[in-house]
């Protein structure tokens, strides 16, 4: 059978041309509603007045190009938040940046680049993107529900104009062919029904479901992100072996939270660090690389909760309700005992040292603020600079050669006087203010400095007392995070991925089967398919369906005077793309 190949019609809707042939108008209706994407019409200038401009602005805001532009702006706006120090994350770095770059720091401050995610301009982009997505999803969802409740449209008058088409003659009755076609399409999970002399079927609704799920998931992500930022809390606490922690605001070393966070939202729990274990590679190119970091803790939930033991490892936090306790760092805390000139113990505690390198070479300060008196009985304060080497190797006095406690050495340099802690100016426990203190002198008149091994004691000159290095404990730093809606964010991200995959790999398509009796009394069967866009899947699927239906309704012999029939499925012709889809 010969077939014409006219210009392919627009499958997105009926032709607007008044002189369009009936076949073209009918084909446009058959290809309509294959998508819920808004149809881009010719540009119309808005009418004068507030209502006209409001309508024009709303249409622009809910269009695909504006949504893509807003997504791009969100991505670009997040770049400064990654490159420039943020006040909510590290206020010290922000202060140092402003101090070192006063002019640039002032510009950044006025632009809100030190707090990008809470700035006015980033919030405006964020809210506009949210409104754009909502304004797109609501009408499209309503339209899609209407499509699900309706039936696929009947076949156009001229099936030969569709991009995938085949035909044959059969001796079966038209009613038998249509019943067989209806059963076949339903078996292949098409939504099918009889429409006059043809059977109409449609498949691929999950494409639009995936598209809508993707956009809804983006809204969920936006809400979850905003909720998490407003109500989140994050604090750090350094805990030495044998010490404990209670989840209260005053117990943290540093703490930051969202604008709407309330201290009553803190999950009530406490724990004690029983033991920290760290193992390392002992040889090879990865010597010194950590193999195991874990903290054995005993925790309880609430004021009178039952005590439980557990292990907290890197990337394996302890979860208590909405709080997660992460293990983030570790180091060493030498146990120090300080006595005055009369032998009275004025200080006995493990002092945490801050690591300086990957081999945990550490530094710290021992401060004796009360109770110490010198040899003359005068009350003073002691400040002792400490330098700790976990694995001391002769010839390498300035750094440890291995992170484990293989040969620990503690270097001490004591000072006496006023440490400045009573001035009212806050100071770090890891730094020593030497402006109002004096060093101790050794027998040669040099600054007193001495290396101690565990169990050794350094005598202060002139009977001023002594400092004993009792042994070494370990400390672990814990980060306690409460970020509500994180589960919603994960659900939204996974839904967005699967929804996007469905919208990309599933094609919405329609199939029609027409069976009518010809002039010679033999039934003529026509099959055609139409998809949203040009794809080899539509003709391939049509060929498979036609082969099955042909087996159920075998072809009739062609009349001798007729040219041979063409039972092959033609190659698909390109069809105009429909309106851009969000």
Coordinates of C-alpha atoms in Angstrom, one line a residue:
X1 CA 0.0 0.0 0.0
X2 CA 1.4 3.4 -1.0
X3 CA 1.4 6.1 1.6
X4 CA 1.9 9.9 1.4
X5 CA 4.5 11.7 3.5
X6 CA 3.2 15.2 4.1
X7 CA 4.8 17.6 6.5
X8 CA 4.5 16.2 10.0
X9 CA 1.9 17.9 12.1
X10 CA 2.4 19.6 15.4
X11 CA 1.6 16.9 18.0
X12 CA 1.2 19.4 20.9
X13 CA -2.3 20.5 20.1
X14 CA -4.9 21.4 17.4
X15 CA -3.7 23.6 14.6
X16 CA -4.6 27.3 15.0
X17 CA -4.8 27.8 11.2
X18 CA -8.4 28.2 10.0
X19 CA -7.7 26.5 6.7
X20 CA -6.0 23.4 8.2
X21 CA -7.2 20.2 6.7
X22 CA -9.5 18.0 8.8
X23 CA -6.9 15.3 8.9
X24 CA -4.3 17.7 10.4
X25 CA -6.7 19.1 13.0
X26 CA -7.7 15.5 14.0
X27 CA -4.0 14.5 14.3
X28 CA -3.3 17.5 16.5
X29 CA -6.1 16.4 18.9
X30 CA -4.7 12.9 19.0
X31 CA -1.3 14.1 20.0
X32 CA -2.6 16.5 22.6
X33 CA -2.1 16.1 26.3
X34 CA 0.9 13.9 26.0
X35 CA 2.5 16.3 28.5
X36 CA 1.4 18.7 31.2
X37 CA 4.1 21.2 30.2
X38 CA 2.6 24.7 29.6
X39 CA 2.3 25.5 25.9
X40 CA 4.5 28.4 24.9
X41 CA 2.2 30.7 22.9
X42 CA 3.2 33.8 20.9
X43 CA 4.4 36.6 23.0
X44 CA 1.6 39.0 24.0
X45 CA 2.3 42.3 25.7
X46 CA 0.5 42.6 29.0
X47 CA -2.4 45.0 29.1
X48 CA -1.8 48.2 31.0
X49 CA -2.6 48.2 34.7
X50 CA -1.7 46.3 37.8
X51 CA -3.5 43.1 36.9
X52 CA -1.9 42.8 33.5
X53 CA 1.6 43.3 34.8
X54 CA 0.9 40.9 37.7
X55 CA -0.2 38.2 35.2
X56 CA 2.8 38.8 33.0
X57 CA 5.1 38.6 36.0
X58 CA 3.5 35.4 37.3
X59 CA 3.8 33.7 33.9
X60 CA 7.4 34.6 33.7
X61 CA 8.1 33.5 37.2
X62 CA 6.5 30.1 36.7
X63 CA 8.2 29.5 33.3
X64 CA 11.0 27.0 32.8
X65 CA 13.6 29.5 31.7
X66 CA 13.2 31.6 34.9
X67 CA 13.2 28.4 37.1
X68 CA 16.5 27.4 35.4
X69 CA 17.9 30.9 35.9
X70 CA 17.0 30.8 39.6
X71 CA 18.6 27.4 40.0
X72 CA 21.7 28.7 38.3
X73 CA 21.7 31.8 40.7
X74 CA 21.4 29.5 43.7
X75 CA 24.4 27.5 42.5
X76 CA 26.4 30.7 41.9
X77 CA 25.3 32.2 45.2
X78 CA 26.6 29.2 47.0
X79 CA 30.2 29.6 45.6
X80 CA 31.1 32.6 48.0
X81 CA 29.8 30.5 50.9
X82 CA 32.4 27.9 50.0
X83 CA 35.3 30.2 49.3
X84 CA 34.8 33.0 51.9
X85 CA 34.9 32.2 55.6
X86 CA 31.4 32.3 57.1
X87 CA 30.6 33.8 60.5
X88 CA 28.3 31.0 61.4
X89 CA 31.0 28.4 60.8
X90 CA 34.2 30.0 61.9
X91 CA 33.9 33.6 63.3
X92 CA 37.7 33.6 64.1
X93 CA 38.6 33.2 60.4
X94 CA 36.2 36.0 59.5
X95 CA 37.8 38.3 62.0
X96 CA 41.3 37.4 60.7
X97 CA 40.2 38.0 57.1
X98 CA 38.7 41.4 58.0
X99 CA 41.9 42.3 59.9
X100 CA 44.2 41.3 57.1
X101 CA 42.0 42.8 54.3
X102 CA 40.1 45.8 55.8
X103 CA 38.9 47.2 52.5
X104 CA 37.8 44.0 51.0
X105 CA 36.4 42.8 54.3
X106 CA 34.2 45.9 54.5
X107 CA 32.8 45.3 51.0
X108 CA 32.2 41.6 51.8
X109 CA 30.4 42.6 55.0
X110 CA 28.1 45.0 53.2
X111 CA 27.3 42.4 50.5
X112 CA 26.6 39.8 53.2
X113 CA 29.2 37.4 51.9
X114 CA 30.3 36.5 55.4
X115 CA 26.8 35.0 56.0
X116 CA 25.7 34.0 52.5
X117 CA 23.0 31.5 53.4
X118 CA 21.2 34.0 55.7
X119 CA 21.7 37.0 53.5
X120 CA 18.8 39.0 52.0
X121 CA 19.8 38.4 48.4
X122 CA 20.3 34.6 48.8
X123 CA 17.0 34.3 50.7
X124 CA 15.3 36.3 47.9
X125 CA 16.6 33.8 45.2
X126 CA 15.6 30.9 47.5
X127 CA 12.0 32.2 48.0
X128 CA 11.5 33.0 44.3
X129 CA 12.7 29.5 43.3
X130 CA 10.2 28.0 45.8
X131 CA 7.3 30.1 44.5
X132 CA 8.3 29.3 40.9
X133 CA 8.2 25.6 41.6
X134 CA 4.9 25.7 43.5
X135 CA 3.3 27.9 40.8
X136 CA 4.4 25.3 38.2
X137 CA 3.5 22.1 40.0
X138 CA 0.0 22.9 41.2
X139 CA -1.6 23.5 37.7
X140 CA 0.4 20.6 36.2
X141 CA -0.7 18.2 38.9
X142 CA -4.3 19.2 38.5
X143 CA -4.0 18.7 34.7
X144 CA -2.3 15.4 35.1
X145 CA -5.1 14.1 37.4
X146 CA -7.6 15.2 34.7
X147 CA -5.7 13.2 32.1
X148 CA -5.7 10.1 34.3
X149 CA -9.4 10.3 34.8
X150 CA -10.0 10.7 31.0
X151 CA -9.6 8.2 28.2
X152 CA -7.0 8.4 25.5
X153 CA -8.3 10.2 22.4
X154 CA -9.6 8.2 19.4
X155 CA -7.5 7.7 16.3
X156 CA -7.1 10.5 13.8
X157 CA -8.7 10.0 10.4
X158 CA -5.4 9.6 8.6
X159 CA -3.2 7.2 10.5
X160 CA -0.7 7.3 7.7
X161 CA 0.4 10.7 8.8
X162 CA 1.8 9.4 12.1
X163 CA 5.5 8.8 12.5
X164 CA 5.1 5.0 13.0
X165 CA 2.6 3.1 10.9
X166 CA 1.8 -0.3 9.4
X167 CA -1.1 -2.0 7.8
X168 CA -2.3 -5.4 6.5
X169 CA -5.4 -7.2 5.3
X170 CA -7.1 -10.1 7.2
X171 CA -10.0 -12.4 6.8
X172 CA -11.0 -11.9 10.5
X173 CA -14.0 -9.8 11.3
X174 CA -13.3 -6.2 12.3
X175 CA -14.9 -6.8 15.7
X176 CA -12.6 -9.8 16.3
X177 CA -9.6 -7.7 15.3
X178 CA -10.6 -4.8 17.7
X179 CA -11.3 -7.3 20.6
X180 CA -7.9 -8.9 20.0
X181 CA -6.2 -5.5 19.9
X182 CA -7.9 -4.4 23.0
X183 CA -6.8 -7.5 24.9
X184 CA -3.3 -7.2 23.6
X185 CA -2.9 -3.6 24.6
X186 CA -4.2 -4.2 28.1
X187 CA -1.9 -7.2 28.4
X188 CA 1.0 -4.8 27.6
X189 CA -0.2 -2.5 30.4
X190 CA -1.7 0.2 28.0
X191 CA -4.7 2.1 29.1
X192 CA -6.9 1.1 26.2
X193 CA -10.6 1.4 25.2
X194 CA -12.8 1.0 22.1
X195 CA -13.4 4.3 20.3
X196 CA -15.7 3.6 17.4
X197 CA -14.0 1.6 14.7
X198 CA -10.6 1.8 16.5
X199 CA -8.9 0.9 19.7
X200 CA -6.9 3.7 21.5
X201 CA -4.2 2.9 24.0
X202 CA -1.8 5.0 26.0
X203 CA 1.3 4.2 28.1
X204 CA 4.1 5.9 29.9
X205 CA 2.3 7.9 32.6
X206 CA 5.2 7.3 34.9
X207 CA 7.1 9.9 32.9
X208 CA 4.9 12.7 34.1
X209 CA 4.7 11.2 37.5
X210 CA 8.5 11.2 37.7
X211 CA 8.5 14.8 36.4
X212 CA 6.1 16.0 39.0
X213 CA 7.9 13.9 41.7
X214 CA 11.2 15.6 40.8
X215 CA 9.7 19.1 41.2
X216 CA 7.9 18.2 44.4
X217 CA 11.1 16.7 45.7
X218 CA 12.9 20.0 45.0
X219 CA 10.3 21.8 47.1
X220 CA 10.8 19.2 49.9
X221 CA 14.5 19.8 49.7
X222 CA 14.1 23.6 49.9
X223 CA 11.8 23.3 52.9
X224 CA 14.0 20.7 54.6
X225 CA 17.1 22.9 54.0
X226 CA 15.5 26.0 55.4
X227 CA 14.0 24.2 58.4
X228 CA 17.4 22.5 59.2
X229 CA 19.2 25.8 59.0
X230 CA 16.8 27.7 61.2
X231 CA 16.5 25.0 64.0
X232 CA 19.9 23.3 63.8
X233 CA 22.6 23.2 66.5
X234 CA 26.2 22.1 66.5
X235 CA 28.6 22.0 69.3
X236 CA 32.1 20.6 70.1
X237 CA 33.4 19.2 73.3
X238 CA 36.9 17.8 74.1
X239 CA 36.7 15.0 76.6
X240 CA 39.6 13.4 78.4
X241 CA 39.5 9.7 79.3
X242 CA 37.6 9.3 82.5
X243 CA 35.8 12.6 82.1
X244 CA 32.2 13.1 81.1
X245 CA 29.8 15.4 79.2
X246 CA 26.3 16.5 79.7
X247 CA 24.3 17.9 76.8
X248 CA 23.8 21.4 78.2
X249 CA 24.8 24.7 76.6
X250 CA 27.5 25.5 79.2
X251 CA 29.2 22.1 78.7
X252 CA 30.3 22.9 75.2
X253 CA 33.7 24.3 74.2
X254 CA 32.0 26.1 71.3
X255 CA 28.4 26.1 70.1
X256 CA 26.5 27.6 67.2
X257 CA 22.8 27.3 66.2
X258 CA 20.1 28.5 63.9
X259 CA 18.1 31.7 64.4
X260 CA 15.1 29.8 65.7
X261 CA 16.9 27.3 67.9
X262 CA 15.9 27.1 71.5
X263 CA 18.1 25.6 74.2
X264 CA 15.2 23.6 75.4
X265 CA 15.4 21.6 72.1
X266 CA 18.7 20.0 73.2
X267 CA 18.3 16.3 73.6
X268 CA 18.9 15.4 77.2
X269 CA 21.7 12.9 77.5
X270 CA 25.2 12.4 79.0
X271 CA 28.2 10.2 78.5
X272 CA 31.6 9.3 79.9
X273 CA 34.6 8.6 77.8
X274 CA 35.9 5.3 79.1
X275 CA 38.8 4.7 76.7
X276 CA 40.0 5.9 73.3
X277 CA 41.8 3.5 71.0
X278 CA 43.9 4.5 68.0
X279 CA 46.0 2.1 65.9
X280 CA 48.3 3.0 63.1
X281 CA 50.2 1.4 60.2
X282 CA 53.7 0.5 61.5
X283 CA 55.6 0.2 58.3
X284 CA 55.4 0.7 54.5
X285 CA 54.6 3.8 52.6
X286 CA 51.5 4.4 54.7
X287 CA 53.4 4.3 58.0
X288 CA 51.6 6.4 60.7
X289 CA 48.3 6.3 58.8
X290 CA 45.4 5.7 61.2
X291 CA 43.9 2.2 61.0
X292 CA 41.3 2.5 63.8
X293 CA 39.9 5.4 65.8
X294 CA 37.2 4.5 68.3
X295 CA 35.9 5.8 71.6
X296 CA 34.4 3.5 74.2
X297 CA 31.7 5.5 76.0
X298 CA 29.0 4.9 78.6
X299 CA 25.9 7.0 77.9
X300 CA 22.5 7.5 79.3
X301 CA 19.4 9.2 78.0
X302 CA 17.7 11.7 80.2
X303 CA 18.4 12.4 83.9
X304 CA 17.6 8.9 85.1
X305 CA 18.1 6.8 82.0
X306 CA 19.7 3.4 82.0
X307 CA 23.5 3.4 81.3
X308 CA 24.6 1.8 78.1
X309 CA 28.0 1.1 76.6
X310 CA 28.8 1.6 73.0
X311 CA 31.6 2.5 70.5
X312 CA 31.7 5.7 68.6
X313 CA 33.9 5.5 65.4
X314 CA 34.7 7.8 62.6
X315 CA 31.6 8.2 60.4
X316 CA 29.7 5.9 62.8
X317 CA 28.1 8.4 65.2
X318 CA 26.0 7.7 68.3
X319 CA 22.4 8.6 67.6
X320 CA 20.1 9.6 70.4
X321 CA 16.7 10.9 69.2
X322 CA 17.5 13.8 66.9
X323 CA 21.1 14.2 68.1
X324 CA 24.1 12.6 66.5
X325 CA 27.5 12.4 68.4
X326 CA 30.4 12.3 66.0
X327 CA 34.0 11.5 66.8
X328 CA 36.1 14.2 65.0
X329 CA 39.6 14.3 66.6
X330 CA 41.9 13.0 69.2
X331 CA 45.1 13.8 71.0
X332 CA 47.0 13.3 74.3
X333 CA 46.6 14.7 77.7
X334 CA 49.6 14.3 80.1
X335 CA 48.7 13.9 83.7
X336 CA 50.5 16.6 85.7
X337 CA 51.0 17.1 89.4
X338 CA 52.4 20.4 90.7
X339 CA 53.6 20.9 94.3
X340 CA 54.6 24.1 96.0
X341 CA 57.7 24.7 98.1
X342 CA 56.2 22.9 101.1
X343 CA 55.3 19.8 99.1
X344 CA 51.5 20.6 99.0
X345 CA 49.7 19.5 95.8
X346 CA 48.3 22.6 94.2
X347 CA 47.4 21.1 90.8
X348 CA 46.7 17.5 89.7
X349 CA 44.9 17.0 86.4
X350 CA 45.3 15.7 82.8
X351 CA 46.0 18.7 80.5
X352 CA 44.9 18.3 76.9
X353 CA 47.5 19.1 74.2
X354 CA 46.7 20.3 70.7
X355 CA 48.2 18.3 67.8
X356 CA 50.5 20.2 65.5
X357 CA 51.0 17.5 62.8
X358 CA 49.9 14.1 61.7
X359 CA 52.3 12.4 64.2
X360 CA 50.4 14.2 67.0
X361 CA 53.3 16.4 68.0
X362 CA 51.4 18.6 70.5
X363 CA 51.6 21.8 72.4
X364 CA 49.7 23.1 75.4
X365 CA 49.8 25.2 78.6
X366 CA 49.5 24.2 82.3
X367 CA 48.0 27.0 84.4
X368 CA 48.1 26.9 88.2
X369 CA 45.9 29.8 89.2
X370 CA 45.2 29.3 92.9
X371 CA 46.9 27.8 95.9
X372 CA 50.5 28.1 94.8
X373 CA 53.0 29.9 97.0
X374 CA 56.7 30.3 96.2
X375 CA 59.6 29.5 98.5
X376 CA 59.0 32.8 100.4
X377 CA 55.4 32.1 100.9
X378 CA 54.1 34.7 98.5
X379 CA 51.1 33.7 96.4
X380 CA 51.8 33.5 92.7
X381 CA 50.5 31.9 89.6
X382 CA 52.4 29.3 87.6
X383 CA 52.2 29.0 83.8
X384 CA 54.1 26.1 82.2
X385 CA 54.5 25.8 78.4
X386 CA 54.4 22.2 77.4
X387 CA 55.6 20.5 74.2
X388 CA 54.6 16.8 73.9
X389 CA 56.2 14.2 71.7
X390 CA 54.4 10.8 71.6
X391 CA 57.4 9.0 70.0
X392 CA 60.7 10.7 70.8
X393 CA 63.7 9.8 68.7
X394 CA 67.2 11.2 69.5
X395 CA 68.1 13.6 66.8
X396 CA 64.5 14.6 66.2
X397 CA 63.8 16.7 69.3
X398 CA 61.2 19.0 67.6
X399 CA 58.7 16.5 66.2
X400 CA 57.4 13.1 66.9
X401 CA 58.3 10.3 64.5
X402 CA 55.1 8.2 65.1
X403 CA 51.6 9.1 66.4
X404 CA 51.4 6.3 69.0
X405 CA 52.8 6.5 72.6
X406 CA 56.0 4.5 71.8
X407 CA 58.4 6.8 73.7
X408 CA 56.6 9.8 75.1
X409 CA 58.6 12.9 76.2
X410 CA 57.1 16.0 77.7
X411 CA 59.2 19.2 77.4
X412 CA 58.3 21.9 80.1
X413 CA 59.2 25.5 80.5
X414 CA 57.8 27.0 83.7
X415 CA 57.0 30.7 84.4
X416 CA 55.8 32.5 87.6
X417 CA 53.9 35.8 88.2
X418 CA 50.6 37.1 87.0
X419 CA 49.0 35.1 84.1
X420 CA 46.5 37.9 83.4
X421 CA 43.4 35.7 84.0
X422 CA 42.0 38.1 86.6
X423 CA 42.0 41.1 84.2
X424 CA 38.6 40.2 82.9
X425 CA 39.9 39.7 79.3
X426 CA 39.1 36.1 78.1
X427 CA 42.1 34.1 77.0
X428 CA 42.7 30.7 75.5
X429 CA 43.5 27.7 77.8
X430 CA 46.0 26.7 75.2
X431 CA 48.0 30.0 75.2
X432 CA 50.2 31.7 77.8
X433 CA 50.3 35.4 78.3
X434 CA 54.0 36.1 79.2
X435 CA 53.7 39.9 79.5
X436 CA 53.6 39.8 83.3
X437 CA 55.5 36.6 84.2
X438 CA 59.1 35.7 84.7
X439 CA 60.9 32.5 83.7
X440 CA 62.8 30.3 86.1
X441 CA 66.6 30.1 85.8
X442 CA 68.7 27.0 86.0
X443 CA 72.1 26.6 87.7
X444 CA 73.8 28.2 84.6
X445 CA 71.5 31.2 84.6
X446 CA 69.6 30.1 81.5
X447 CA 65.9 29.7 81.1
X448 CA 64.8 26.5 82.8
X449 CA 63.6 23.9 80.3
X450 CA 63.6 20.2 80.8
X451 CA 62.5 16.9 79.1
X452 CA 60.5 14.6 81.3
X453 CA 59.5 11.0 80.8
X454 CA 56.5 9.4 82.5
X455 CA 57.2 9.3 86.3
X456 CA 59.9 11.9 86.3
X457 CA 59.9 15.2 88.2
X458 CA 61.3 18.6 87.4
X459 CA 62.5 20.6 90.5
X460 CA 61.8 24.3 90.4
X461 CA 64.9 26.5 91.6
X462 CA 65.3 27.7 95.1
X463 CA 62.7 25.3 96.6
X464 CA 59.9 26.9 94.6
X465 CA 58.2 23.5 94.1
X466 CA 58.1 20.7 91.6
X467 CA 56.3 19.4 88.5
X468 CA 55.8 15.7 87.9
X469 CA 54.8 14.0 84.7
X470 CA 52.6 11.1 86.0
X471 CA 51.6 9.5 82.7
X472 CA 49.5 10.1 79.6
X473 CA 45.8 9.9 79.0
X474 CA 44.1 10.4 75.6
X475 CA 41.3 12.7 74.7
X476 CA 38.6 12.7 72.0
X477 CA 36.7 15.6 70.5
X478 CA 33.0 15.0 69.9
X479 CA 30.7 17.0 67.7
X480 CA 27.1 16.9 68.7
X481 CA 24.8 17.8 65.8
X482 CA 21.0 18.3 65.9
X483 CA 19.6 19.1 62.4
X484 CA 15.9 18.5 62.1
X485 CA 14.4 17.6 58.7
X486 CA 17.6 15.8 57.6
X487 CA 15.5 12.7 56.9
X488 CA 13.1 14.7 54.7
X489 CA 16.1 16.1 52.9
X490 CA 17.4 12.6 52.2
X491 CA 14.0 11.4 51.1
X492 CA 13.6 14.5 48.8
X493 CA 17.1 13.9 47.2
X494 CA 16.4 10.2 46.5
X495 CA 12.9 11.0 45.1
X496 CA 14.4 13.7 42.9
X497 CA 16.9 11.3 41.5
X498 CA 14.4 8.6 40.7
X499 CA 11.9 11.1 39.4
X500 CA 14.4 12.6 37.1
X501 CA 15.4 9.2 35.8
X502 CA 11.8 8.3 35.1
X503 CA 11.2 11.6 33.3
X504 CA 14.3 11.0 31.1
X505 CA 14.0 7.3 30.3
X506 CA 10.2 6.7 30.2
X507 CA 8.4 7.9 27.1
X508 CA 4.7 8.8 27.0
X509 CA 3.2 7.2 23.8
X510 CA -0.1 6.3 22.2
X511 CA -1.1 3.5 19.9
X512 CA -4.2 3.1 17.7
X513 CA -5.5 0.1 16.0
X514 CA -8.2 0.6 13.3
X515 CA -10.1 -2.3 11.8
X516 CA -12.7 -1.7 9.0
X517 CA -14.1 -3.7 6.2
X518 CA -12.8 -2.8 2.8
X519 CA -14.7 -2.4 -0.5
X520 CA -13.9 -6.0 -1.4
X521 CA -15.2 -7.3 1.9
X522 CA -11.8 -8.0 3.5
X523 CA -10.9 -6.4 6.8
X524 CA -8.1 -3.7 6.6
X525 CA -6.1 -3.3 9.8
X526 CA -4.1 -0.2 10.4
X527 CA -1.8 0.4 13.4
X528 CA 0.0 3.7 14.2
X529 CA 2.0 5.1 17.1
X530 CA 2.8 8.5 18.4
X531 CA 5.2 9.7 21.1
X532 CA 6.1 13.0 22.7
X533 CA 9.3 13.2 20.7
X534 CA 11.2 11.5 18.0
X535 CA 12.3 8.1 19.3
X536 CA 13.1 4.7 17.9
X537 CA 11.2 3.1 20.8
X538 CA 7.7 3.9 19.3
X539 CA 8.2 2.2 16.0
X540 CA 10.0 -0.7 17.7
X541 CA 7.2 -1.2 20.1
X542 CA 4.6 -0.8 17.4
X543 CA 6.3 -3.4 15.3
X544 CA 6.3 -5.8 18.3
X545 CA 2.6 -5.2 18.9
X546 CA 1.8 -5.6 15.2
X547 CA 3.6 -8.9 15.0
X548 CA 1.6 -10.3 17.9
X549 CA -1.7 -9.0 16.5
X550 CA -0.8 -10.3 13.1
X551 CA -0.3 -13.8 14.5
X552 CA -3.8 -13.6 16.1
X553 CA -5.4 -12.2 13.0
X554 CA -3.4 -13.6 10.1
X555 CA -3.2 -11.7 6.8
X556 CA -5.4 -12.4 3.8
X557 CA -3.9 -13.1 0.4
X558 CA -3.6 -10.0 -1.7
X559 CA -5.7 -9.7 -4.9
X560 CA -3.7 -10.4 -8.1
X561 CA -4.4 -7.0 -9.5
X562 CA -3.2 -5.1 -6.3
X563 CA 0.4 -4.1 -5.9
X564 CA 2.2 -5.9 -3.1
X565 CA 1.5 -4.7 0.4
X566 CA 4.1 -3.1 2.5
X567 CA 4.0 -4.7 6.0
X568 CA 7.1 -3.1 7.3
X569 CA 7.1 -0.4 9.9
X570 CA 8.5 2.8 8.4
X571 CA 11.2 4.7 9.9
X572 CA 9.9 7.4 12.4
X573 CA 9.7 10.9 11.1
X574 CA 10.6 13.8 13.2
X575 CA 7.8 15.6 15.0
X576 CA 7.9 19.1 16.3
X577 CA 8.9 19.2 20.0
X578 CA 6.2 20.3 22.5
X579 CA 6.3 23.1 24.9
X580 CA 9.3 23.3 27.2
X581 CA 8.7 21.3 30.3
X582 CA 9.8 22.1 33.9

